[in-house]
Tab-separated table of C-alpha atoms in Angstrom:
chain	number	residue	atom	x	y	z
A	1	MET	CA	-23.493	-51.458	-68.658
A	2	ILE	CA	-22.463	-52.263	-72.909
A	3	SER	CA	-20.120	-49.772	-74.811
A	4	PHE	CA	-21.439	-47.951	-77.133
A	5	TYR	CA	-18.364	-49.498	-79.709
A	6	ARG	CA	-19.125	-53.119	-78.592
A	7	MET	CA	-22.856	-52.453	-78.904
A	8	ALA	CA	-22.577	-51.224	-82.168
A	9	LEU	CA	-20.220	-54.001	-83.158
A	10	LEU	CA	-22.815	-57.120	-81.889
A	11	GLN	CA	-25.884	-54.874	-84.029
A	12	VAL	CA	-23.334	-55.019	-87.551
A	13	LEU	CA	-24.119	-58.720	-86.532
A	14	ASP	CA	-28.218	-58.729	-86.356
A	15	ILE	CA	-27.808	-56.443	-89.074
A	16	LEU	CA	-26.053	-59.335	-91.099
A	17	CYS	CA	-28.138	-61.428	-89.925
A	18	LEU	CA	-31.259	-59.419	-90.864
A	19	VAL	CA	-30.610	-58.859	-94.530
A	20	VAL	CA	-29.461	-62.600	-95.345
A	21	ALA	CA	-32.584	-63.415	-93.701
A	22	LEU	CA	-34.344	-60.933	-96.118
A	23	THR	CA	-32.546	-62.428	-99.030
A	24	ILE	CA	-33.218	-65.547	-98.434
A	25	SER	CA	-37.333	-64.843	-97.586
A	26	GLY	CA	-37.437	-62.931	-100.992
A	27	LEU	CA	-35.522	-66.201	-102.951
A	28	THR	CA	-38.209	-68.021	-101.492
A	29	THR	CA	-41.432	-66.494	-101.521
A	30	ILE	CA	-41.851	-63.834	-103.671
A	31	GLU	CA	-43.117	-64.498	-107.299
A	32	PRO	CA	-39.910	-64.447	-109.438
A	33	GLY	CA	-38.406	-60.953	-110.862
A	34	LEU	CA	-39.028	-59.478	-107.524
A	35	ASN	CA	-37.067	-58.236	-105.405
A	36	VAL	CA	-36.760	-58.153	-102.007
A	37	PHE	CA	-35.364	-54.900	-101.092
A	38	ASP	CA	-36.237	-53.097	-104.648
A	39	ASP	CA	-39.665	-53.963	-105.069
A	40	TYR	CA	-40.497	-54.503	-101.542
A	41	THR	CA	-38.065	-51.377	-99.454
A	42	GLY	CA	-40.487	-49.819	-96.887
A	43	ALA	CA	-40.888	-53.457	-96.085
A	44	SER	CA	-37.663	-54.042	-95.568
A	45	LEU	CA	-36.469	-50.959	-94.309
A	46	PHE	CA	-39.898	-51.317	-92.417
A	47	THR	CA	-38.032	-55.131	-90.261
A	48	VAL	CA	-34.641	-53.280	-90.040
A	49	PHE	CA	-35.720	-50.460	-87.876
A	50	PHE	CA	-37.717	-52.759	-85.693
A	51	TYR	CA	-35.598	-55.536	-85.514
A	52	LEU	CA	-33.201	-52.885	-84.260
A	53	LEU	CA	-35.099	-51.094	-81.736
A	54	PHE	CA	-37.130	-53.668	-79.889
A	55	PHE	CA	-33.358	-55.412	-79.783
A	56	TYR	CA	-32.466	-51.979	-78.163
A	57	ILE	CA	-34.870	-51.641	-76.055
A	58	LEU	CA	-34.810	-55.553	-74.548
A	59	ASP	CA	-31.602	-54.952	-73.955
A	60	ALA	CA	-30.455	-57.969	-76.217
A	61	TYR	CA	-26.927	-56.787	-76.613
A	62	SER	CA	-25.980	-57.894	-72.876
A	63	VAL	CA	-24.315	-61.149	-74.277
A	64	GLY	CA	-22.263	-62.983	-71.396
A	65	MET	CA	-23.504	-60.950	-69.586
A	66	GLU	CA	-26.782	-62.776	-67.940
A	67	ASP	CA	-28.225	-66.436	-68.596
A	68	PHE	CA	-28.270	-68.103	-72.121
A	69	LYS	CA	-32.056	-68.665	-71.687
A	70	GLU	CA	-33.062	-65.059	-70.593
A	71	THR	CA	-31.238	-64.718	-74.289
A	72	CYS	CA	-33.610	-66.601	-75.865
A	73	GLY	CA	-36.087	-64.725	-74.502
A	74	ARG	CA	-35.532	-61.392	-75.111
A	75	VAL	CA	-34.723	-62.024	-79.280
A	76	LEU	CA	-37.683	-63.870	-78.990
A	77	VAL	CA	-39.510	-60.939	-77.814
A	78	ALA	CA	-38.082	-58.629	-79.401
A	79	CYS	CA	-38.742	-60.721	-82.258
A	80	VAL	CA	-42.139	-60.957	-81.677
A	81	LEU	CA	-42.826	-57.075	-81.753
A	82	ALA	CA	-40.453	-56.241	-84.090
A	83	ILE	CA	-42.409	-58.435	-86.846
A	84	ILE	CA	-45.940	-57.262	-84.725
A	85	SER	CA	-44.558	-53.608	-85.692
A	86	SER	CA	-43.276	-53.618	-89.649
A	87	ALA	CA	-46.418	-55.261	-91.023
A	88	THR	CA	-48.445	-52.772	-89.158
A	89	ALA	CA	-46.112	-49.886	-90.838
A	90	SER	CA	-46.135	-50.975	-93.852
A	91	TYR	CA	-49.587	-51.615	-93.711
A	92	SER	CA	-50.315	-48.410	-95.874
A	93	PHE	CA	-47.752	-48.853	-98.931
A	94	ASP	CA	-49.462	-52.103	-100.927
A	95	HIS	CA	-46.648	-52.459	-103.011
A	96	TRP	CA	-44.140	-53.030	-100.067
A	97	ARG	CA	-45.880	-55.026	-98.056
A	98	PHE	CA	-44.901	-58.795	-96.753
A	99	ASP	CA	-47.392	-61.242	-97.658
A	100	ARG	CA	-47.989	-63.126	-94.571
A	101	GLU	CA	-46.264	-66.411	-95.732
A	102	THR	CA	-42.568	-64.172	-96.197
A	103	ALA	CA	-43.547	-62.544	-93.365
A	104	LEU	CA	-44.279	-65.756	-91.239
A	105	LEU	CA	-40.338	-67.420	-93.020
A	106	LEU	CA	-38.971	-63.910	-91.917
A	107	PHE	CA	-39.527	-64.144	-88.503
A	108	CYS	CA	-38.770	-67.268	-88.370
A	109	LEU	CA	-35.249	-66.622	-90.543
A	110	SER	CA	-33.963	-63.557	-87.840
A	111	MET	CA	-34.880	-65.553	-85.012
A	112	LEU	CA	-33.118	-68.145	-85.306
A	113	PHE	CA	-30.040	-66.796	-87.448
A	114	CYS	CA	-29.621	-63.569	-84.935
A	115	LEU	CA	-30.348	-66.448	-81.672
A	116	GLY	CA	-27.470	-68.220	-83.508
A	117	TRP	CA	-25.020	-66.346	-83.048
A	118	ARG	CA	-26.149	-65.046	-79.832
A	119	PHE	CA	-25.364	-68.903	-79.105
A	120	LEU	CA	-21.921	-69.166	-80.827
A	121	TYR	CA	-20.984	-66.676	-78.858
A	122	TYR	CA	-21.213	-67.791	-75.669
A	123	LEU	CA	-19.523	-71.143	-77.179
A	124	ASN	CA	-16.556	-68.530	-77.541
A	125	ALA	CA	-16.917	-66.129	-75.370
A	126	ASP	CA	-13.128	-66.605	-73.675
A	127	LYS	CA	-12.160	-66.790	-77.540
A	128	VAL	CA	-13.124	-63.476	-79.089
A	129	THR	CA	-13.482	-61.323	-75.389
A	130	HIS	CA	-10.743	-58.755	-74.522
A	131	PRO	CA	-10.610	-58.679	-70.736
A	132	LEU	CA	-9.878	-55.864	-69.122
A	133	ARG	CA	-6.388	-56.011	-66.910
A	134	VAL	CA	-5.985	-53.282	-64.846
A	135	LEU	CA	-2.717	-51.846	-62.373
A	136	PHE	CA	-2.943	-49.912	-59.688
A	137	ILE	CA	-0.974	-47.017	-58.751
A	138	GLY	CA	-1.965	-46.523	-55.791
A	139	VAL	CA	-3.325	-48.847	-53.397
A	140	ASP	CA	-6.515	-46.500	-51.056
A	141	ARG	CA	-9.860	-47.851	-51.657
A	142	ALA	CA	-8.581	-50.980	-54.338
A	143	GLY	CA	-11.080	-53.254	-52.139
A	144	LYS	CA	-14.199	-50.960	-53.922
A	145	VAL	CA	-12.958	-51.301	-57.380
A	146	ARG	CA	-12.217	-54.904	-56.667
A	147	GLN	CA	-16.495	-55.296	-56.419
A	148	MET	CA	-17.367	-52.532	-58.847
A	149	LEU	CA	-14.854	-54.483	-61.550
A	150	ALA	CA	-17.064	-58.056	-60.224
A	151	GLU	CA	-20.699	-56.619	-60.429
A	152	SER	CA	-19.682	-55.263	-63.980
A	153	LEU	CA	-16.967	-56.638	-65.241
A	154	PRO	CA	-16.631	-60.039	-63.681
A	155	LYS	CA	-14.012	-60.966	-66.295
A	156	ALA	CA	-12.176	-58.251	-65.761
A	157	THR	CA	-7.858	-59.083	-63.943
A	158	ILE	CA	-6.137	-57.349	-61.384
A	159	LEU	CA	-2.977	-57.932	-61.992
A	160	GLY	CA	-2.116	-55.629	-58.929
A	161	TYR	CA	0.009	-52.702	-58.217
A	162	VAL	CA	3.164	-50.347	-58.208
A	163	GLY	CA	4.156	-48.470	-54.428
A	164	GLU	CA	4.166	-49.620	-51.437
A	165	PRO	CA	4.585	-52.960	-50.550
A	166	GLY	CA	2.934	-55.372	-48.648
A	167	GLN	CA	-0.184	-52.626	-48.089
A	168	ALA	CA	-3.353	-53.897	-49.575
A	169	PRO	CA	-3.811	-57.269	-49.983
A	170	ASP	CA	-7.177	-56.345	-52.519
A	171	ALA	CA	-5.069	-54.522	-54.949
A	172	GLY	CA	-3.119	-57.471	-56.123
A	173	PRO	CA	0.613	-58.044	-55.128
A	174	CYS	CA	2.961	-54.977	-55.325
A	175	LEU	CA	4.882	-55.520	-59.130
A	176	GLY	CA	7.618	-53.038	-58.280
A	177	ALA	CA	7.880	-48.929	-57.901
A	178	PRO	CA	5.488	-46.042	-58.936
A	179	PHE	CA	8.309	-44.751	-61.422
A	180	GLN	CA	8.241	-48.095	-62.960
A	181	ALA	CA	4.355	-48.060	-63.773
A	182	LEU	CA	4.469	-47.579	-67.643
A	183	SER	CA	7.469	-50.648	-67.505
A	184	ILE	CA	5.152	-52.964	-66.311
A	185	ALA	CA	2.099	-52.241	-67.357
A	186	ARG	CA	4.305	-52.908	-70.766
A	187	GLU	CA	5.469	-56.102	-69.450
A	188	LYS	CA	2.235	-57.831	-67.844
A	189	GLY	CA	-0.123	-56.628	-69.944
A	190	ALA	CA	-1.944	-54.522	-68.815
A	191	THR	CA	-5.467	-52.165	-70.824
A	192	ILE	CA	-5.525	-50.024	-68.777
A	193	ILE	CA	-3.519	-48.283	-65.164
A	194	VAL	CA	-6.020	-47.079	-63.309
A	195	LEU	CA	-4.183	-43.755	-60.580
A	196	LEU	CA	-5.948	-45.009	-56.649
A	197	PRO	CA	-6.468	-42.070	-54.644
A	198	ASP	CA	-3.459	-42.204	-52.490
A	199	ALA	CA	-1.426	-42.562	-55.718
A	200	PRO	CA	2.545	-41.763	-55.113
A	201	ILE	CA	2.509	-38.930	-58.124
A	202	ASP	CA	5.787	-37.225	-58.343
A	203	ASP	CA	5.667	-34.235	-61.445
A	204	ASP	CA	8.503	-36.947	-63.663
A	205	ILE	CA	5.839	-39.415	-63.058
A	206	ALA	CA	3.193	-37.594	-64.055
A	207	ARG	CA	5.187	-36.834	-67.242
A	208	ASP	CA	5.946	-39.659	-68.159
A	209	LEU	CA	2.381	-40.856	-67.164
A	210	LEU	CA	0.940	-37.881	-70.310
A	211	ASP	CA	2.447	-38.828	-72.604
A	212	ALA	CA	1.839	-42.351	-72.686
A	213	LYS	CA	-1.823	-41.354	-72.472
A	214	LEU	CA	-1.206	-39.042	-75.348
A	215	ARG	CA	0.671	-41.985	-77.235
A	216	GLY	CA	-2.532	-43.680	-76.512
A	217	ALA	CA	-2.538	-45.306	-73.562
A	218	MET	CA	-5.857	-46.075	-71.390
A	219	ILE	CA	-4.836	-44.552	-68.137
A	220	VAL	CA	-7.655	-42.843	-66.148
A	221	ASP	CA	-8.569	-41.886	-62.496
A	222	ILE	CA	-10.344	-43.365	-60.522
A	223	ARG	CA	-13.609	-41.555	-60.258
A	224	ALA	CA	-13.235	-41.228	-64.290
A	225	PHE	CA	-12.996	-45.306	-64.054
A	226	TYR	CA	-15.909	-45.628	-61.910
A	227	GLU	CA	-18.696	-43.464	-63.341
A	228	HIS	CA	-17.368	-44.944	-67.155
A	229	VAL	CA	-17.752	-48.483	-66.178
A	230	ALA	CA	-20.524	-48.724	-63.050
A	231	HIS	CA	-22.178	-46.213	-65.046
A	232	ARG	CA	-22.447	-44.264	-61.215
A	233	LEU	CA	-20.892	-41.779	-58.896
A	234	PRO	CA	-18.546	-43.858	-56.053
A	235	ILE	CA	-20.048	-42.030	-53.620
A	236	GLY	CA	-16.945	-43.018	-50.985
A	237	LEU	CA	-14.551	-41.056	-53.650
A	238	ILE	CA	-16.086	-37.871	-54.135
A	239	THR	CA	-15.110	-34.915	-52.431
A	240	ASP	CA	-16.532	-31.426	-52.880
A	241	GLU	CA	-13.837	-30.240	-55.468
A	242	TRP	CA	-14.052	-32.908	-57.427
A	243	LEU	CA	-18.239	-32.194	-57.070
A	244	LEU	CA	-17.466	-28.643	-57.954
A	245	GLN	CA	-14.368	-29.285	-60.779
A	246	SER	CA	-16.344	-32.036	-62.607
A	247	GLU	CA	-18.326	-31.601	-66.198
A	248	GLY	CA	-21.992	-31.470	-65.537
A	249	PHE	CA	-24.636	-31.325	-62.717
A	250	SER	CA	-25.412	-27.452	-64.467
A	251	LEU	CA	-29.099	-28.892	-64.584
A	252	ASN	CA	-30.069	-25.510	-63.193
A	253	THR	CA	-28.084	-23.168	-64.744
A	254	ARG	CA	-29.480	-25.121	-68.566
A	255	GLY	CA	-32.909	-23.341	-68.367
A	256	SER	CA	-33.880	-24.267	-71.953
A	257	LEU	CA	-33.268	-28.697	-70.760
A	258	ARG	CA	-36.042	-27.768	-68.571
A	259	ARG	CA	-38.279	-25.885	-69.616
A	260	LEU	CA	-37.998	-28.604	-72.812
A	261	LYS	CA	-37.947	-31.637	-70.030
A	262	ARG	CA	-41.415	-30.070	-68.752
A	263	ALA	CA	-42.873	-29.611	-72.453
A	264	LEU	CA	-41.352	-33.513	-72.611
A	265	ASP	CA	-43.465	-34.733	-69.279
A	266	VAL	CA	-46.487	-33.210	-70.685
A	267	MET	CA	-46.580	-34.402	-74.343
A	268	ILE	CA	-45.650	-38.235	-72.664
A	269	SER	CA	-47.735	-38.073	-69.880
A	270	LEU	CA	-51.063	-37.158	-71.999
A	271	LEU	CA	-49.595	-39.636	-74.633
A	272	LEU	CA	-49.392	-42.516	-72.104
A	273	LEU	CA	-53.426	-41.913	-70.856
A	274	ILE	CA	-54.557	-43.064	-73.968
A	275	PRO	CA	-52.789	-46.614	-73.860
A	276	ALA	CA	-53.290	-46.860	-69.908
A	277	GLY	CA	-56.666	-45.406	-69.337
A	278	PRO	CA	-58.275	-49.045	-69.714
A	279	VAL	CA	-55.241	-50.562	-68.267
A	280	MET	CA	-55.344	-48.196	-65.206
A	281	LEU	CA	-59.258	-49.386	-65.172
A	282	ILE	CA	-59.083	-52.532	-64.953
A	283	THR	CA	-56.320	-52.536	-62.322
A	284	ALA	CA	-59.207	-50.051	-60.422
A	285	LEU	CA	-61.457	-52.848	-60.915
A	286	LEU	CA	-59.572	-56.122	-59.332
A	287	ILE	CA	-58.329	-54.358	-56.338
A	288	ARG	CA	-61.798	-52.980	-55.207
A	289	LEU	CA	-62.250	-56.845	-56.392
A	290	GLU	CA	-60.142	-58.322	-54.119
A	291	SER	CA	-59.624	-56.388	-50.849
A	292	PRO	CA	-62.044	-53.657	-48.661
A	293	GLY	CA	-60.535	-50.469	-49.184
A	294	PRO	CA	-59.138	-47.403	-51.504
A	295	VAL	CA	-58.359	-47.959	-55.011
A	296	ILE	CA	-55.633	-45.295	-55.001
A	297	TYR	CA	-53.246	-44.860	-52.415
A	298	THR	CA	-52.280	-41.357	-51.470
A	299	GLN	CA	-48.533	-40.938	-49.594
A	300	SER	CA	-46.949	-37.494	-48.566
A	301	ARG	CA	-42.839	-37.863	-50.592
A	302	VAL	CA	-40.349	-35.264	-50.855
A	303	GLY	CA	-39.875	-33.658	-54.101
A	304	LEU	CA	-37.434	-30.966	-55.771
A	305	PHE	CA	-36.059	-28.738	-52.724
A	306	GLU	CA	-36.881	-31.247	-50.268
A	307	LYS	CA	-40.540	-29.532	-50.739
A	308	GLU	CA	-43.683	-32.881	-49.383
A	309	PHE	CA	-46.389	-33.322	-51.977
A	310	THR	CA	-48.645	-35.873	-51.863
A	311	VAL	CA	-47.921	-38.873	-55.095
A	312	TYR	CA	-50.397	-40.578	-56.065
A	313	LYS	CA	-50.439	-44.769	-57.126
A	314	PHE	CA	-53.065	-48.137	-56.979
A	315	ARG	CA	-53.198	-49.536	-53.824
A	316	SER	CA	-51.071	-52.722	-53.549
A	317	MET	CA	-51.462	-53.691	-50.056
A	318	ARG	CA	-53.296	-53.695	-47.323
A	319	THR	CA	-55.173	-50.880	-45.630
A	320	ASP	CA	-53.841	-52.193	-42.341
A	321	ALA	CA	-49.650	-52.320	-44.056
A	322	GLU	CA	-48.426	-49.708	-42.092
A	323	LYS	CA	-50.495	-49.709	-38.591
A	324	ASN	CA	-47.294	-49.961	-36.708
A	325	GLY	CA	-45.231	-46.877	-38.523
A	326	ALA	CA	-42.964	-47.030	-41.494
A	327	VAL	CA	-41.057	-49.791	-43.043
A	328	TRP	CA	-38.687	-50.610	-45.914
A	329	ALA	CA	-40.703	-52.754	-48.943
A	330	LYS	CA	-38.844	-56.804	-49.042
A	331	ALA	CA	-39.011	-58.898	-51.141
A	332	HIS	CA	-42.301	-61.368	-50.975
A	333	ASP	CA	-43.388	-59.003	-48.444
A	334	ASP	CA	-47.067	-60.739	-46.818
A	335	ARG	CA	-48.806	-57.334	-46.562
A	336	VAL	CA	-49.119	-57.203	-51.074
A	337	THR	CA	-52.215	-58.392	-51.709
A	338	ARG	CA	-52.407	-60.160	-55.054
A	339	VAL	CA	-53.246	-58.511	-57.379
A	340	GLY	CA	-50.936	-56.044	-56.057
A	341	ARG	CA	-48.146	-58.420	-56.654
A	342	ILE	CA	-48.601	-58.240	-60.500
A	343	ILE	CA	-49.029	-54.621	-61.323
A	344	ARG	CA	-46.048	-54.268	-58.808
A	345	LYS	CA	-44.383	-56.420	-60.833
A	346	VAL	CA	-44.645	-54.364	-64.139
A	347	ARG	CA	-45.452	-51.595	-61.983
A	348	ILE	CA	-48.833	-50.536	-63.145
A	349	ASP	CA	-49.331	-49.519	-59.599
A	350	GLU	CA	-47.297	-46.829	-60.232
A	351	LEU	CA	-49.169	-45.200	-63.337
A	352	PRO	CA	-51.593	-43.303	-60.832
A	353	GLN	CA	-48.370	-40.461	-60.959
A	354	ILE	CA	-49.199	-39.627	-64.213
A	355	TRP	CA	-50.980	-36.966	-62.722
A	356	ASN	CA	-48.222	-35.590	-60.533
A	357	ILE	CA	-46.386	-35.552	-63.188
A	358	LEU	CA	-49.057	-33.184	-65.100
A	359	LYS	CA	-49.905	-30.804	-61.658
A	360	GLY	CA	-45.905	-30.583	-62.034
A	361	ASP	CA	-44.593	-32.171	-58.902
A	362	MET	CA	-42.973	-34.838	-60.487
A	363	SER	CA	-40.993	-35.254	-64.240
A	364	PHE	CA	-41.172	-38.500	-66.280
A	365	ILE	CA	-37.367	-39.092	-65.627
A	366	GLY	CA	-36.374	-38.463	-62.486
A	367	PRO	CA	-34.825	-39.917	-58.868
A	368	ARG	CA	-37.225	-42.072	-56.802
A	369	PRO	CA	-39.271	-40.077	-54.529
A	370	GLU	CA	-39.221	-40.962	-51.100
A	371	ARG	CA	-40.984	-40.588	-47.827
A	372	MET	CA	-39.433	-37.723	-45.055
A	373	THR	CA	-38.712	-40.558	-42.690
A	374	PHE	CA	-36.587	-42.505	-44.200
A	375	VAL	CA	-34.802	-38.997	-46.184
A	376	ARG	CA	-33.828	-37.496	-43.053
A	377	GLN	CA	-32.653	-41.105	-41.493
A	378	LEU	CA	-30.546	-41.269	-44.696
A	379	LYS	CA	-29.440	-38.261	-45.010
A	380	GLU	CA	-27.712	-38.101	-41.399
A	381	SER	CA	-26.087	-42.157	-42.701
A	382	ILE	CA	-25.212	-40.978	-46.697
A	383	PRO	CA	-22.957	-38.407	-47.209
A	384	TYR	CA	-24.519	-36.369	-51.126
A	385	TYR	CA	-27.980	-37.841	-50.294
A	386	GLY	CA	-29.455	-34.091	-50.435
A	387	MET	CA	-28.492	-33.637	-53.948
A	388	ARG	CA	-31.256	-36.581	-54.994
A	389	HIS	CA	-33.685	-33.361	-54.292
A	390	MET	CA	-32.280	-30.543	-56.534
A	391	VAL	CA	-34.449	-32.366	-59.189
A	392	LYS	CA	-37.994	-33.349	-59.707
A	393	PRO	CA	-38.632	-36.883	-58.737
A	394	GLY	CA	-39.252	-39.329	-61.146
A	395	LEU	CA	-42.285	-41.574	-62.133
A	396	THR	CA	-38.909	-43.929	-64.000
A	397	GLY	CA	-35.542	-42.902	-63.967
A	398	TRP	CA	-31.714	-44.370	-63.776
A	399	ALA	CA	-31.362	-45.724	-60.740
A	400	GLN	CA	-34.818	-47.501	-61.372
A	401	VAL	CA	-33.622	-49.228	-64.631
A	402	CYS	CA	-30.327	-50.252	-63.148
A	403	TYR	CA	-31.259	-51.553	-60.038
A	404	PRO	CA	-33.462	-53.506	-58.269
A	405	TYR	CA	-36.238	-52.049	-55.691
A	406	GLY	CA	-34.262	-50.866	-52.279
A	407	ALA	CA	-35.365	-52.283	-49.168
A	408	SER	CA	-32.677	-51.108	-46.781
A	409	GLU	CA	-29.751	-48.642	-46.404
A	410	ASP	CA	-27.441	-50.543	-48.062
A	411	ASP	CA	-29.485	-50.793	-50.933
A	412	ALA	CA	-30.183	-46.434	-51.059
A	413	ARG	CA	-26.595	-45.754	-51.257
A	414	ARG	CA	-26.436	-47.729	-54.054
A	415	LYS	CA	-29.115	-46.163	-56.141
A	416	LEU	CA	-28.198	-43.346	-54.540
A	417	GLU	CA	-25.023	-43.100	-57.541
A	418	TYR	CA	-27.113	-44.339	-59.806
A	419	ASP	CA	-29.363	-40.853	-59.321
A	420	LEU	CA	-26.163	-38.524	-59.334
A	421	TYR	CA	-24.756	-40.043	-62.158
A	422	TYR	CA	-28.492	-38.966	-64.081
A	423	ILE	CA	-27.994	-35.404	-62.202
A	424	LYS	CA	-24.474	-35.645	-63.065
A	425	ASN	CA	-25.178	-36.179	-67.137
A	426	MET	CA	-29.011	-34.832	-67.852
A	427	SER	CA	-29.925	-34.263	-70.421
A	428	ILE	CA	-32.712	-35.735	-73.549
A	429	LEU	CA	-30.525	-38.195	-74.803
A	430	LEU	CA	-30.284	-39.596	-71.258
A	431	ASP	CA	-34.336	-39.550	-70.523
A	432	ILE	CA	-34.656	-41.614	-74.376
A	433	HIS	CA	-32.394	-44.055	-73.149
A	434	ILE	CA	-33.681	-44.780	-69.826
A	435	ILE	CA	-37.615	-44.684	-71.688
A	436	PHE	CA	-36.161	-47.439	-73.910
A	437	LYS	CA	-34.366	-48.821	-70.560
A	438	THR	CA	-37.808	-48.613	-68.745
A	439	VAL	CA	-39.567	-51.119	-71.646
A	440	GLY	CA	-37.099	-53.348	-71.275
A	441	VAL	CA	-37.376	-53.714	-67.284
A	442	VAL	CA	-41.227	-53.794	-67.513
A	443	LEU	CA	-41.393	-56.227	-70.321
A	444	PHE	CA	-38.960	-58.371	-68.072
A	445	PRO	CA	-39.537	-57.605	-64.391
A	446	LYS	CA	-37.182	-57.499	-62.276
A	447	GLY	CA	-36.297	-56.138	-58.811
A	448	ALA	CA	-39.954	-55.222	-58.278
A	449	ARG	CA	-41.481	-55.537	-55.102
C-alpha cells in the first residue's frame, strides 16, 4: 500500500512530465502564434486530469513494488485510456480540441516521459528511498510483524529489540534495556519504535517515550502500526477491549452513512446496467453455446446479520461441479469451463449480482458473501469472523481488491483482516477508492479463480 505523501510526490513527477509533453507538442505541431496552455486550455486540463486519473485507477504508482514489465503495462494502458478520454471530453470544445497530429505526439511523449522517470527510479531505488528501520520494545508477536513487513515493506530493516536478552530470534538481537530505548534508537538510526504486546514499560519509560513522540519521533503500538502499514487488522493481536476503545466501527450508529451508501448502491447499479447489458447478453449466449445447463447460477449466501439470501451469478462451472458437496475453489480448477475461466478472470460472472444490490441483499462495496457451510466452519476456527456480517456483503470490497480469491481457511483469515479494516474505517471516500481499485483489478486481473 502506498502512503499519501509518496503518491503525491510521484504524481508531481507525472504532472511535470505531462507539462513538458504538452509544451513540446504545442511548439512542434500547433501553428505559430498559438499557445498550448492559453489557446487549448480545455484540452490541456483534460489531458492532465485523465492521465492522473487513470494512473491512479490502474495503480501505476506501485513503483518499486512490482516487476518493471508490469509497470510498463499499467502505464501503457493508462496512457491509451487517458488520451481517448481527454479527446472525447474536449470534443465539444472545438477551439480547445487537439488535432490528431498533436494528440498522437502528446501520447508518445507522455508515455515516454512517464515511463522514463519510472525506469530511472528502478535503476536508483536504493539511493532515492529510505527503508524503514524498526526498533522493537518487547518481543511478543515479533515474528508476525516480521512477516507483515516482508509482505508490505520488503526493504524494511528490523534492527532488534530492547528488553530481556535471548527471548526471541524473530525480534533480532537484544540491543539493551527498555530505559535505553531512545538512546539506542538514535545510535542505530531507527526511524520508528514499535511497542509489542509485552513491551516492558513503566511510568518513567512511558513518560520519556511520550515526550519523544511529542517532539516528532515515530512511536506506535503494534496494532496501529499494522493497520497503518498493511491496511488490515491483525486478528492475532486485537482484543475485545481494543475493538471497543478503538476509533471506528461506528457504522450502525451513523444512519446518514447507511442511507447515503444505499442511495449510491442504487445509482451505481442502474448506471452500471447500461454498459453491462450488452456484455451480459453476450456472456449468456456464450455460456449457452458451450455447455448444457442454466445460464444463471443461484446459490444461498450469508448476508447482513447472518441472514441467508439467494445470490445470482453467471454459471462458470460444469453443472456437476459440486455433486459431492461444497468445496473451496482452487487454482486451475478443472470444474471451470473455458468461458467460465475468462469471465471469472475479469469478474463478469459477478454482474448478475446487480439484481441483489437493487433488491437490497447486497451493497456495491462490502465483504464477499460466503456460504453458510463455510461460515459455520470459519466462525469456529477464526476469531471475530462473525463481525464481517455486521455490514452487507458487496459485489466488490477491500479484501477483494487487496487479496486474491480465497481458497482455504488461511486465505479466509487473511481476507477477514482486510474486511475488519474496511468495517472499522468505512466511509464514502474509502468506497470510492475501492471502486477505482476494482477497475484496476479488472483491467489487470490477479488471483481470480
